[in-house]
Amino acid sequence: MQHRGTLFEPLQLPCGVTLKNRIAKSAMSDSLGDGTGHPTAEQIRLYQRWAAGGLAVSIIGEVQLTSGYAENPGNLVLNEASDLYRFRELARHGSENDTNLWLQLGHAGALAYAPTSRPKGPSALDLPGLHCAEISLDELRQLPSEFARTARLAQQAGFGGVQIHAARGFLLSQFLSPLFNKRNDEYGGAIANRMRPLLEAIDATRAAVGPDFPIAVKLNSSDQLEGGFDAEDALKVVAALDRSSVDLIDISGGTYFPGAKSASDGKGRGPYFLEFAKRARAETTKPVMLTGGFKTRAQAEDAVASGAVDIVGLARALVLEPSLPDLWKADRIPEPLFPRFPDAPEGGITAWYTMRLTEIGE
Ligand SMILES: Cc1cc2nc3c(=O)[nH]c(=O)nc-3n(C[C@H](O)[C@H](O)[C@H](O)COP(=O)(O)O)c2cc1C
């Protein structure tokens, strides 16, 4: 309670854009696209509802660069084949109430939705539940321009920024992770090589959108798996991001490698990656966003007041209560009640929240 002022103070990003407070809806894949990669009326209402609730930044999850590597068939796809008019409607309504509406730029790589794609990752893998081919050097060299093109179209359609997705086990996160990335060219091996696709994507995107447009990166603090991308690697990526043109580093965790736990299935109390955020703060002066496990206003206030975190990212809490920022601001407690799922099957909790998203949209 004592730090309340901080959560509702504006924040200026390095590109010059000012966010009205420190609360972001972290990226959620809502599965509400129309199947051709375009927004639907339900989806527009969902983002309009969040904008009305008082958050500063609202990030649409998993907007694909091409239809070939979607994470699910309901993803948005934004490229030169898209009808920009339909994206403009989404941008306009989701940006009401001075909300910054960003697109998370995604490429599912090895985890592309198999029925409609041919999954490709940094290296070919043939494991129970994970089969993928290796992405070629030519395709890899093409990738930065694909991020750049989708970001430029996002800007033209009226979105307020983009987030490059390098977390949670999708393509750029696969490159960071030795579990997925066994290459021995300049994109594999040492962490300096494994982060190359991410840095190239940032540089190309910045060149395409100019200096004034927010570019964020979502990064795992680790894979939380033996032999995976670890905290020491992640700190090196944070240091490299500090030297890049990004405006915000969004820290979270979790991956979809076979057997891994989902970060949104976490049972811990309070923010999951706060200790890592404190270590990241020592490596960067860029704004840091922390996502994962926030359930109460006190946790959000304390994280910002600690100085380690500039922006708090909320996913499930904003599904349970889309007006949470305004309610917090107006001292309207109780906090949302998080349902408990003692024996949920793999993916079951995410599926439950996805259904709530559909209900809000409807
Ligand atoms: C339904 C659902 C969909 C999600 N989709 C994405 C996504 O598309 N991209 C992403 O980076 N994270 C995604 N996440 C993860 C969230 O952004 C967040 O990192 C995670 O849920 C932890 O935050 P929380 O404790 O506030 O829920 C999703 C989470 C949920 C519950």
Coordinates of C-alpha atoms and ligand atoms in Angstrom, one line a residue:
M1 CA 0.0 0.0 0.0
Q2 CA 2.8 2.5 0.9
H3 CA 4.3 2.4 -2.6
R4 CA 1.0 2.9 -4.5
G5 CA 2.2 6.1 -6.2
T6 CA 4.9 4.3 -8.2
L7 CA 2.6 1.8 -9.9
F8 CA 0.5 4.7 -11.4
E9 CA 3.4 6.9 -12.4
P10 CA 4.0 7.3 -16.1
L11 CA 7.1 5.9 -17.7
Q12 CA 9.0 7.2 -20.7
L13 CA 10.6 4.6 -23.0
P14 CA 13.9 5.2 -24.7
C15 CA 12.2 5.8 -28.0
G16 CA 10.3 8.7 -26.4
V17 CA 6.8 7.1 -26.0
T18 CA 5.3 7.7 -22.6
L19 CA 3.2 4.9 -20.9
K20 CA 0.5 6.1 -18.6
N21 CA 1.3 3.7 -15.8
R22 CA 3.3 0.6 -15.0
I23 CA 0.8 -2.1 -15.7
A24 CA 0.9 -4.2 -18.9
K25 CA -1.2 -7.1 -20.1
S26 CA 1.5 -9.6 -21.1
A27 CA 1.1 -11.4 -24.3
M28 CA -1.6 -14.0 -24.5
S29 CA -2.4 -16.1 -27.6
D30 CA -6.2 -15.7 -27.6
S31 CA -7.0 -18.1 -30.5
L32 CA -9.6 -15.6 -31.7
G33 CA -8.2 -15.0 -35.2
D34 CA -10.6 -16.0 -38.1
G35 CA -8.4 -18.8 -39.4
T36 CA -7.0 -16.7 -42.3
G37 CA -4.8 -14.7 -39.9
H38 CA -7.3 -11.7 -39.6
P39 CA -8.9 -10.3 -36.5
T40 CA -12.5 -11.1 -35.6
A41 CA -15.2 -8.9 -33.9
E42 CA -14.8 -10.9 -30.7
Q43 CA -11.1 -10.3 -30.6
I44 CA -11.6 -6.5 -31.2
R45 CA -14.0 -6.5 -28.3
L46 CA -11.6 -8.3 -26.0
Y47 CA -8.8 -5.8 -26.6
Q48 CA -11.3 -2.9 -26.3
R49 CA -12.4 -4.3 -22.9
W50 CA -8.8 -4.5 -21.7
A51 CA -8.1 -0.9 -22.9
A52 CA -11.2 0.3 -20.9
G53 CA -9.8 -1.3 -17.7
G54 CA -6.9 1.1 -17.4
L55 CA -3.8 -0.7 -18.4
A56 CA -0.9 1.1 -20.0
V57 CA 0.3 -1.6 -22.4
S58 CA -1.7 -4.4 -24.0
I59 CA 0.2 -7.0 -25.9
I60 CA -1.5 -9.3 -28.4
G61 CA 0.2 -12.7 -28.3
E62 CA 1.8 -14.7 -31.1
V63 CA 1.1 -12.5 -34.2
Q64 CA 2.8 -14.5 -36.9
L65 CA 5.2 -13.3 -39.5
T66 CA 3.9 -16.0 -42.0
S67 CA 1.2 -18.6 -41.8
G68 CA 3.8 -21.3 -42.2
Y69 CA 5.0 -21.4 -38.6
A70 CA 1.9 -20.5 -36.5
E71 CA 1.6 -21.6 -32.9
N72 CA -2.1 -22.3 -33.5
P73 CA -4.6 -21.8 -36.3
G74 CA -6.3 -18.9 -34.4
N75 CA -3.1 -16.8 -34.5
L76 CA -3.1 -13.4 -36.3
V77 CA -0.8 -13.4 -39.3
L78 CA 0.5 -10.0 -40.5
N79 CA 2.3 -9.7 -43.8
E80 CA 1.8 -8.2 -47.3
A81 CA -1.0 -10.7 -47.9
S82 CA -3.0 -9.2 -45.0
D83 CA -6.0 -6.9 -45.3
L84 CA -4.6 -4.0 -43.3
Y85 CA -8.0 -2.4 -42.9
R86 CA -9.1 -5.2 -40.6
F87 CA -6.0 -4.8 -38.5
R88 CA -6.6 -1.1 -38.3
E89 CA -10.0 -1.7 -36.6
L90 CA -8.3 -3.8 -34.0
A91 CA -5.5 -1.2 -33.5
R92 CA -8.1 1.6 -33.1
H93 CA -10.3 -0.1 -30.6
G94 CA -7.5 -1.8 -28.6
S95 CA -5.8 1.6 -28.3
E96 CA -8.7 3.4 -26.7
N97 CA -8.3 5.1 -23.3
D98 CA -4.6 5.9 -24.1
T99 CA -3.6 2.3 -24.2
N100 CA -0.4 1.2 -26.0
L101 CA -1.5 -1.8 -28.1
W102 CA 1.5 -3.9 -29.2
L103 CA 1.8 -7.0 -31.4
Q104 CA 4.0 -9.8 -30.2
L105 CA 5.9 -11.0 -33.3
G106 CA 6.0 -14.7 -33.2
H107 CA 7.4 -17.7 -35.1
A108 CA 6.8 -21.0 -33.5
G109 CA 9.7 -22.8 -35.2
A110 CA 10.0 -26.3 -33.9
L111 CA 6.7 -25.9 -32.1
A112 CA 4.7 -24.8 -35.2
Y113 CA 1.2 -26.3 -35.3
A114 CA 1.9 -29.5 -37.0
P115 CA -1.4 -30.1 -38.8
T116 CA -1.0 -26.9 -40.9
S117 CA 2.8 -26.5 -41.0
R118 CA 6.1 -28.3 -41.3
P119 CA 7.8 -27.4 -37.9
K120 CA 11.4 -26.3 -38.3
G121 CA 13.8 -25.4 -35.4
P122 CA 17.5 -24.5 -35.0
S123 CA 18.2 -28.3 -35.2
A124 CA 16.3 -31.3 -36.4
L125 CA 14.8 -33.2 -33.4
D126 CA 13.0 -36.4 -33.1
L127 CA 11.7 -36.8 -29.6
P128 CA 8.5 -38.0 -28.1
G129 CA 6.1 -35.1 -28.8
L130 CA 8.6 -33.0 -30.7
H131 CA 9.6 -33.6 -34.3
C132 CA 11.1 -30.9 -36.4
A133 CA 13.4 -30.3 -39.3
E134 CA 16.4 -27.9 -39.2
I135 CA 15.9 -24.4 -40.5
S136 CA 18.3 -23.7 -43.3
L137 CA 20.9 -20.9 -43.3
D138 CA 19.1 -19.2 -46.2
E139 CA 15.8 -19.2 -44.2
L140 CA 17.7 -17.9 -41.2
R141 CA 19.2 -15.1 -43.1
Q142 CA 15.7 -14.2 -44.4
L143 CA 14.3 -14.0 -40.9
P144 CA 15.3 -10.5 -39.8
S145 CA 13.5 -9.0 -42.8
E146 CA 10.4 -10.9 -41.9
F147 CA 10.3 -9.4 -38.4
A148 CA 11.0 -6.0 -40.0
R149 CA 8.2 -6.3 -42.5
T150 CA 5.6 -7.3 -40.0
A151 CA 6.7 -4.6 -37.6
R152 CA 6.5 -2.0 -40.3
L153 CA 3.0 -3.1 -41.3
A154 CA 2.0 -3.0 -37.6
Q155 CA 3.1 0.6 -37.5
Q156 CA 1.2 1.4 -40.6
A157 CA -1.9 -0.2 -39.2
G158 CA -1.8 2.0 -36.2
F159 CA -0.5 -0.3 -33.5
G160 CA 1.6 1.4 -30.8
G161 CA 4.6 -1.0 -30.8
V162 CA 5.9 -4.5 -31.2
Q163 CA 7.4 -7.2 -28.9
I164 CA 9.9 -9.6 -30.4
H165 CA 9.1 -13.0 -28.9
A166 CA 12.2 -14.7 -27.6
A167 CA 10.7 -16.6 -24.7
R168 CA 8.7 -19.7 -23.8
G169 CA 10.2 -22.1 -26.3
F170 CA 9.3 -20.5 -29.6
L171 CA 11.8 -20.0 -32.4
L172 CA 14.1 -17.2 -31.1
S173 CA 14.0 -18.9 -27.7
Q174 CA 14.8 -22.2 -29.3
F175 CA 17.9 -20.6 -30.7
L176 CA 18.9 -19.4 -27.2
S177 CA 18.4 -22.9 -25.8
P178 CA 21.1 -25.6 -26.1
L179 CA 18.2 -28.2 -25.8
F180 CA 16.9 -27.1 -29.2
N181 CA 20.0 -25.5 -30.7
K182 CA 22.8 -28.0 -31.6
R183 CA 24.1 -26.1 -34.6
N184 CA 27.7 -25.6 -35.3
D185 CA 27.6 -22.6 -37.6
E186 CA 27.6 -19.0 -36.4
Y187 CA 24.1 -19.4 -34.9
G188 CA 25.0 -22.3 -32.5
G189 CA 27.4 -23.0 -29.7
A190 CA 28.4 -20.1 -27.5
I191 CA 25.6 -17.8 -26.2
A192 CA 27.0 -15.0 -28.4
N193 CA 26.1 -17.1 -31.4
R194 CA 22.8 -18.4 -30.0
M195 CA 21.5 -14.9 -29.5
R196 CA 22.5 -13.8 -33.0
P197 CA 19.0 -14.4 -34.6
L198 CA 17.4 -12.2 -31.9
L199 CA 19.9 -9.4 -32.3
E200 CA 19.6 -9.5 -36.0
A201 CA 15.8 -9.4 -35.7
I202 CA 16.0 -6.3 -33.5
D203 CA 18.4 -4.4 -35.8
A204 CA 16.3 -5.1 -38.9
T205 CA 13.1 -4.1 -37.0
R206 CA 14.5 -0.9 -35.7
A207 CA 15.7 0.0 -39.2
A208 CA 12.2 -0.6 -40.6
V209 CA 10.2 1.3 -37.9
G210 CA 12.5 4.3 -37.2
P211 CA 13.7 5.6 -33.8
D212 CA 10.3 6.6 -32.3
F213 CA 8.4 3.3 -32.2
P214 CA 8.6 1.0 -29.2
I215 CA 10.3 -2.4 -29.6
A216 CA 10.2 -4.8 -26.7
V217 CA 11.7 -8.2 -26.3
K218 CA 10.3 -11.0 -24.2
L219 CA 13.1 -13.1 -22.8
N220 CA 13.2 -16.2 -20.5
S221 CA 15.2 -15.9 -17.3
S222 CA 16.0 -19.6 -18.0
D223 CA 14.4 -22.7 -19.5
Q224 CA 14.2 -24.1 -16.0
L225 CA 15.5 -27.4 -17.5
E226 CA 18.8 -29.2 -17.0
G227 CA 21.1 -28.4 -19.9
G228 CA 18.8 -25.6 -21.2
F229 CA 19.2 -21.8 -21.4
D230 CA 20.2 -20.8 -17.9
A231 CA 20.4 -17.6 -15.9
E232 CA 24.0 -16.9 -16.7
D233 CA 23.2 -17.1 -20.4
A234 CA 20.1 -15.0 -19.9
L235 CA 22.2 -12.2 -18.1
K236 CA 24.5 -12.2 -21.1
V237 CA 21.5 -11.7 -23.4
V238 CA 20.3 -8.9 -21.1
A239 CA 23.7 -7.2 -21.4
A240 CA 23.5 -7.4 -25.2
L241 CA 20.0 -6.1 -25.2
D242 CA 21.3 -3.2 -23.2
R243 CA 23.5 -2.2 -26.1
S244 CA 20.7 -2.7 -28.7
S245 CA 17.9 -0.4 -29.7
V246 CA 15.1 -2.1 -27.7
D247 CA 12.9 -0.1 -25.4
L248 CA 11.8 -2.7 -22.9
I249 CA 13.0 -6.2 -21.7
D250 CA 10.1 -8.3 -20.6
I251 CA 11.4 -11.1 -18.4
S252 CA 9.5 -14.3 -17.8
G253 CA 10.3 -18.1 -18.0
G254 CA 9.2 -21.5 -19.0
T255 CA 9.5 -23.4 -22.2
Y256 CA 7.6 -26.2 -24.1
F257 CA 10.4 -28.7 -24.4
P258 CA 8.9 -32.2 -23.7
G259 CA 8.5 -32.6 -19.9
A260 CA 8.8 -29.0 -19.1
K261 CA 6.4 -27.2 -16.7
S262 CA 4.5 -24.2 -18.1
A263 CA 5.3 -20.9 -16.2
S264 CA 1.6 -20.2 -16.0
D265 CA 1.1 -23.5 -14.3
G266 CA 3.4 -22.3 -11.5
K267 CA 2.1 -22.8 -7.9
G268 CA 4.5 -20.4 -6.2
R269 CA 3.3 -17.4 -4.3
G270 CA 4.2 -14.0 -5.8
P271 CA 6.3 -13.1 -8.8
Y272 CA 8.2 -16.0 -10.1
F273 CA 11.3 -14.3 -11.5
L274 CA 11.9 -11.3 -9.2
E275 CA 15.3 -12.5 -8.1
F276 CA 16.5 -12.8 -11.7
A277 CA 15.0 -9.3 -12.5
K278 CA 17.2 -7.9 -9.7
R279 CA 20.3 -9.5 -11.3
A280 CA 19.2 -8.2 -14.8
R281 CA 18.8 -4.7 -13.4
A282 CA 22.6 -4.7 -12.7
E283 CA 23.2 -5.5 -16.4
T284 CA 20.9 -2.9 -18.0
T285 CA 19.5 0.6 -17.8
K286 CA 16.7 -0.3 -20.2
P287 CA 13.2 -0.5 -18.7
V288 CA 12.5 -3.9 -17.3
M289 CA 9.1 -5.6 -17.3
L290 CA 8.5 -8.6 -15.1
T291 CA 5.9 -11.2 -16.0
G292 CA 4.7 -14.2 -14.1
G293 CA 2.9 -14.9 -10.9
F294 CA 1.6 -11.4 -9.9
K295 CA -1.7 -11.8 -8.1
T296 CA -2.0 -8.8 -5.8
R297 CA -1.5 -5.0 -5.9
A298 CA 0.9 -5.2 -3.1
Q299 CA 3.1 -7.6 -5.1
A300 CA 3.0 -5.3 -8.1
E301 CA 3.8 -2.2 -6.0
D302 CA 6.6 -3.9 -4.2
A303 CA 8.2 -5.1 -7.4
V304 CA 8.2 -1.6 -8.9
A305 CA 9.2 0.0 -5.6
S306 CA 12.2 -2.4 -5.4
G307 CA 13.7 -0.5 -8.3
A308 CA 14.4 -3.8 -10.2
V309 CA 11.1 -3.7 -12.2
D310 CA 9.7 -0.7 -14.2
I311 CA 6.6 -2.5 -15.5
V312 CA 4.5 -5.3 -14.1
G313 CA 3.2 -7.8 -16.7
L314 CA -0.1 -9.6 -15.9
A315 CA -1.7 -12.3 -17.9
R316 CA -4.0 -14.5 -15.9
A317 CA -5.0 -11.8 -13.4
L318 CA -6.3 -9.6 -16.3
V319 CA -8.3 -12.5 -17.7
L320 CA -10.0 -12.9 -14.3
E321 CA -10.5 -9.2 -14.0
P322 CA -10.0 -7.0 -17.1
S323 CA -10.5 -3.8 -15.0
L324 CA -7.9 -4.7 -12.5
P325 CA -5.7 -1.6 -13.1
D326 CA -8.6 0.8 -12.5
L327 CA -9.8 -1.2 -9.5
W328 CA -6.3 -1.1 -8.0
K329 CA -6.1 2.6 -8.6
A330 CA -9.4 3.2 -6.9
D331 CA -8.5 1.0 -3.9
R332 CA -11.1 -1.5 -4.8
I333 CA -10.1 -4.7 -3.3
P334 CA -10.6 -7.8 -3.0
E335 CA -8.1 -9.2 -5.5
P336 CA -9.2 -11.6 -8.2
L337 CA -9.6 -15.2 -7.0
F338 CA -7.3 -17.5 -8.9
P339 CA -9.0 -20.9 -9.4
R340 CA -7.1 -23.9 -8.3
F341 CA -6.6 -26.9 -10.6
P342 CA -5.2 -29.7 -8.5
D343 CA -5.0 -32.4 -11.3
A344 CA -5.1 -30.4 -14.5
P345 CA -3.7 -32.3 -17.6
E346 CA -0.8 -30.8 -19.5
G347 CA -2.0 -27.5 -21.1
G348 CA -5.3 -27.7 -19.2
I349 CA -4.8 -24.5 -17.3
T350 CA -3.9 -22.5 -20.3
A351 CA -6.9 -23.9 -22.1
W352 CA -9.2 -22.8 -19.2
Y353 CA -7.9 -19.2 -19.5
T354 CA -8.2 -19.3 -23.3
M355 CA -11.9 -20.2 -22.8
R356 CA -12.3 -17.2 -20.5
L357 CA -10.8 -14.9 -23.2
T358 CA -13.4 -16.2 -25.7
E359 CA -16.1 -15.4 -23.2
I360 CA -14.9 -11.9 -22.6
G361 CA -14.8 -11.3 -26.4
E362 CA -18.3 -12.7 -26.8
Ligands
LIG1 C1 -4.1 -18.3 -22.1 C2 -2.6 -17.9 -22.1 C3 -2.0 -17.7 -23.4 C4 -0.6 -17.2 -23.4 N1 -0.1 -16.9 -24.6 C5 1.2 -16.4 -24.6 C6 1.7 -15.9 -25.8 O1 1.1 -15.9 -26.9 N2 3.0 -15.3 -25.8 C7 3.7 -15.3 -24.6 O2 4.8 -14.7 -24.6 N3 3.2 -15.7 -23.5 C8 1.9 -16.3 -23.4 N4 1.4 -16.7 -22.2 C9 2.2 -16.5 -21.0 C10 1.9 -15.2 -20.3 O3 2.3 -14.0 -21.1 C11 2.7 -15.1 -19.0 O4 4.0 -15.1 -19.3 C12 2.3 -16.2 -18.0 O5 0.9 -16.5 -18.1 C13 2.7 -15.9 -16.6 O6 2.0 -14.7 -16.2 P1 0.8 -14.7 -15.2 O7 1.3 -15.3 -13.9 O8 0.4 -13.2 -15.0 O9 -0.3 -15.4 -15.8 C14 0.1 -17.1 -22.2 C15 -0.6 -17.4 -21.0 C16 -1.9 -17.8 -20.9 C17 -2.5 -18.0 -19.6

